[in-house]
Tab-separated table of C-alpha atoms in Angstrom:
chain	number	residue	atom	x	y	z
A	67	VAL	CA	31.134	1.419	31.254
A	68	GLY	CA	32.374	-1.843	32.643
A	69	GLU	CA	31.962	-4.348	29.842
A	70	ARG	CA	29.365	-2.317	27.983
A	71	TRP	CA	29.713	0.386	25.330
A	72	VAL	CA	28.241	3.781	26.258
A	73	GLU	CA	25.165	4.383	24.149
A	74	VAL	CA	23.905	7.749	25.356
A	75	LEU	CA	26.107	10.722	24.772
A	76	PRO	CA	27.597	12.014	28.022
A	77	VAL	CA	27.236	15.572	26.688
A	78	THR	CA	24.120	17.577	25.827
A	79	ALA	CA	23.259	17.187	22.163
A	80	ASP	CA	22.246	20.763	21.456
A	81	ASP	CA	22.746	22.982	18.382
A	82	ALA	CA	26.132	24.131	19.598
A	83	LEU	CA	27.424	20.562	20.016
A	84	LEU	CA	26.134	19.568	16.573
A	85	ALA	CA	27.738	22.654	14.988
A	86	ARG	CA	31.066	21.843	16.652
A	87	GLY	CA	30.839	18.214	15.631
A	88	ARG	CA	30.160	19.173	12.035
A	89	GLN	CA	33.087	21.572	12.008
A	90	ARG	CA	35.505	18.995	13.574
A	91	TYR	CA	34.184	16.243	11.259
A	92	GLU	CA	34.717	18.387	8.187
A	93	ILE	CA	38.308	19.109	9.190
A	94	THR	CA	39.296	15.705	10.554
A	95	CYS	CA	37.057	13.088	9.017
A	96	SER	CA	35.740	14.301	5.671
A	97	PRO	CA	39.055	14.105	3.781
A	98	CYS	CA	38.567	10.280	3.764
A	99	HIS	CA	34.925	9.700	4.734
A	100	GLY	CA	33.515	12.582	2.663
A	101	LEU	CA	31.153	15.314	3.799
A	102	SER	CA	28.194	12.963	3.663
A	103	GLY	CA	30.008	10.063	5.303
A	104	THR	CA	29.886	7.709	2.331
A	105	GLY	CA	33.620	7.200	2.135
A	106	ASP	CA	34.141	9.376	-0.925
A	107	GLY	CA	36.405	12.125	0.435
A	108	PRO	CA	39.166	13.705	-1.653
A	109	VAL	CA	41.893	11.552	-0.099
A	110	SER	CA	39.905	8.444	-0.882
A	111	ARG	CA	39.146	9.535	-4.455
A	112	ARG	CA	42.771	10.390	-5.087
A	113	ALA	CA	44.008	7.085	-3.758
A	114	GLU	CA	41.559	5.218	-5.953
A	115	THR	CA	42.710	7.219	-8.950
A	116	LEU	CA	46.347	6.286	-8.256
A	117	ALA	CA	45.279	2.644	-8.228
A	118	GLU	CA	48.449	1.477	-6.455
A	119	GLY	CA	46.655	-1.409	-4.769
A	120	THR	CA	47.506	-0.425	-1.253
A	121	TRP	CA	44.565	1.792	-0.429
A	122	ALA	CA	41.897	0.457	1.866
A	123	PRO	CA	38.853	2.659	1.354
A	124	PRO	CA	37.235	4.145	4.448
A	125	SER	CA	33.981	2.686	5.637
A	126	SER	CA	30.725	4.320	4.779
A	127	LEU	CA	29.054	5.618	7.959
A	128	HIS	CA	25.667	4.566	6.455
A	129	THR	CA	26.059	0.792	6.429
A	130	ASP	CA	24.014	-1.317	8.777
A	131	GLN	CA	27.240	-2.221	10.602
A	132	SER	CA	28.185	1.456	11.171
A	133	ARG	CA	24.674	2.350	12.201
A	134	GLY	CA	24.644	-0.514	14.615
A	135	LEU	CA	27.734	0.660	16.553
A	136	ALA	CA	27.136	2.049	20.011
A	137	ASN	CA	28.127	5.708	20.460
A	138	GLY	CA	31.032	4.608	22.653
A	139	GLN	CA	32.361	2.394	19.850
A	140	ILE	CA	32.394	5.360	17.490
A	141	PHE	CA	34.125	7.477	20.139
A	142	GLU	CA	36.718	4.738	20.657
A	143	THR	CA	37.337	4.477	16.951
A	144	ILE	CA	37.936	8.220	16.733
A	145	SER	CA	40.153	8.075	19.807
A	146	ARG	CA	42.301	5.057	18.941
A	147	GLY	CA	41.840	4.579	15.197
A	148	VAL	CA	41.032	1.334	13.372
A	149	ARG	CA	42.732	-0.483	10.484
A	150	ASN	CA	44.243	2.313	8.324
A	151	MET	CA	42.468	5.114	10.211
A	152	PRO	CA	44.824	6.879	12.595
A	153	SER	CA	44.124	7.763	16.163
A	154	TYR	CA	42.772	11.230	16.761
A	155	GLY	CA	42.764	11.061	20.543
A	156	ALA	CA	45.821	13.327	20.837
A	157	GLN	CA	44.497	15.883	18.319
A	158	LEU	CA	40.862	16.128	19.440
A	159	GLY	CA	39.665	16.756	22.945
A	160	VAL	CA	37.089	14.486	24.579
A	161	HIS	CA	34.276	17.031	24.009
A	162	ASP	CA	35.152	17.344	20.342
A	163	ARG	CA	35.186	13.582	19.865
A	164	TRP	CA	31.719	13.347	21.402
A	165	ALA	CA	30.616	16.206	19.132
A	166	ILE	CA	31.782	14.244	16.125
A	167	VAL	CA	29.835	11.231	17.319
A	168	ALA	CA	26.713	13.447	17.505
A	169	HIS	CA	27.390	14.719	14.002
A	170	VAL	CA	27.863	11.156	12.674
A	171	ARG	CA	24.506	10.252	14.132
A	172	ALA	CA	22.906	13.308	12.519
A	173	LEU	CA	24.404	12.290	9.147
A	174	GLN	CA	22.972	8.795	9.637
A	175	ARG	CA	19.561	10.174	10.580
A	176	GLY	CA	19.665	12.298	7.399
A	177	GLN	CA	20.309	9.188	5.341
A	178	GLY	CA	17.290	7.341	6.728
A	179	ALA	CA	18.649	5.693	9.833
A	180	ALA	CA	16.061	4.886	12.495
A	181	PRO	CA	15.752	7.548	15.169
A	182	ALA	CA	16.949	5.057	17.820
A	183	VAL	CA	20.330	5.004	16.038
A	184	ALA	CA	20.609	8.773	16.097
A	185	VAL	CA	21.429	10.788	19.133
A	186	ALA	CA	19.017	9.445	21.715
A	187	GLU	CA	18.409	9.921	25.346
A	188	GLY	CA	17.173	7.036	27.471
A	189	GLU	CA	19.454	4.012	27.853
A	190	ASN	CA	22.766	4.605	29.512
A	191	VAL	CA	24.556	1.735	27.869
A	192	ARG	CA	24.038	-0.744	25.050
A	193	GLN	CA	24.220	-4.418	25.887
A	194	GLY	CA	27.109	-6.287	24.369
A	195	SER	CA	30.884	-6.326	24.538
A	196	ARG	CA	32.622	-3.295	25.981
């Protein structure tokens, strides 16, 4: 929104959204990020086993840096990709991308993230760049 990242999900974070997010995450994201989001998916494990020196492991979704991202930043990363992660904007609809963001926040909450990091309602945007 303007020069700020969207912080509050623009969709209702109900059980149906979280279930859809989990399903889409497991299909699209878990091959690299793993089911728990630690970066230990089968693609990542296989690449490390090959030890060819060209693999950049996926980020854990449980680092302070990942937890500190605004919801809009996560949505943008899914949409456009980052570093070695491809863009999924063409494969996943807008609603599914927001559902994945909600699932990522639920994963983070399950790993001890502060509730404010998880799917929250309140602020419309987070201060900072875009």
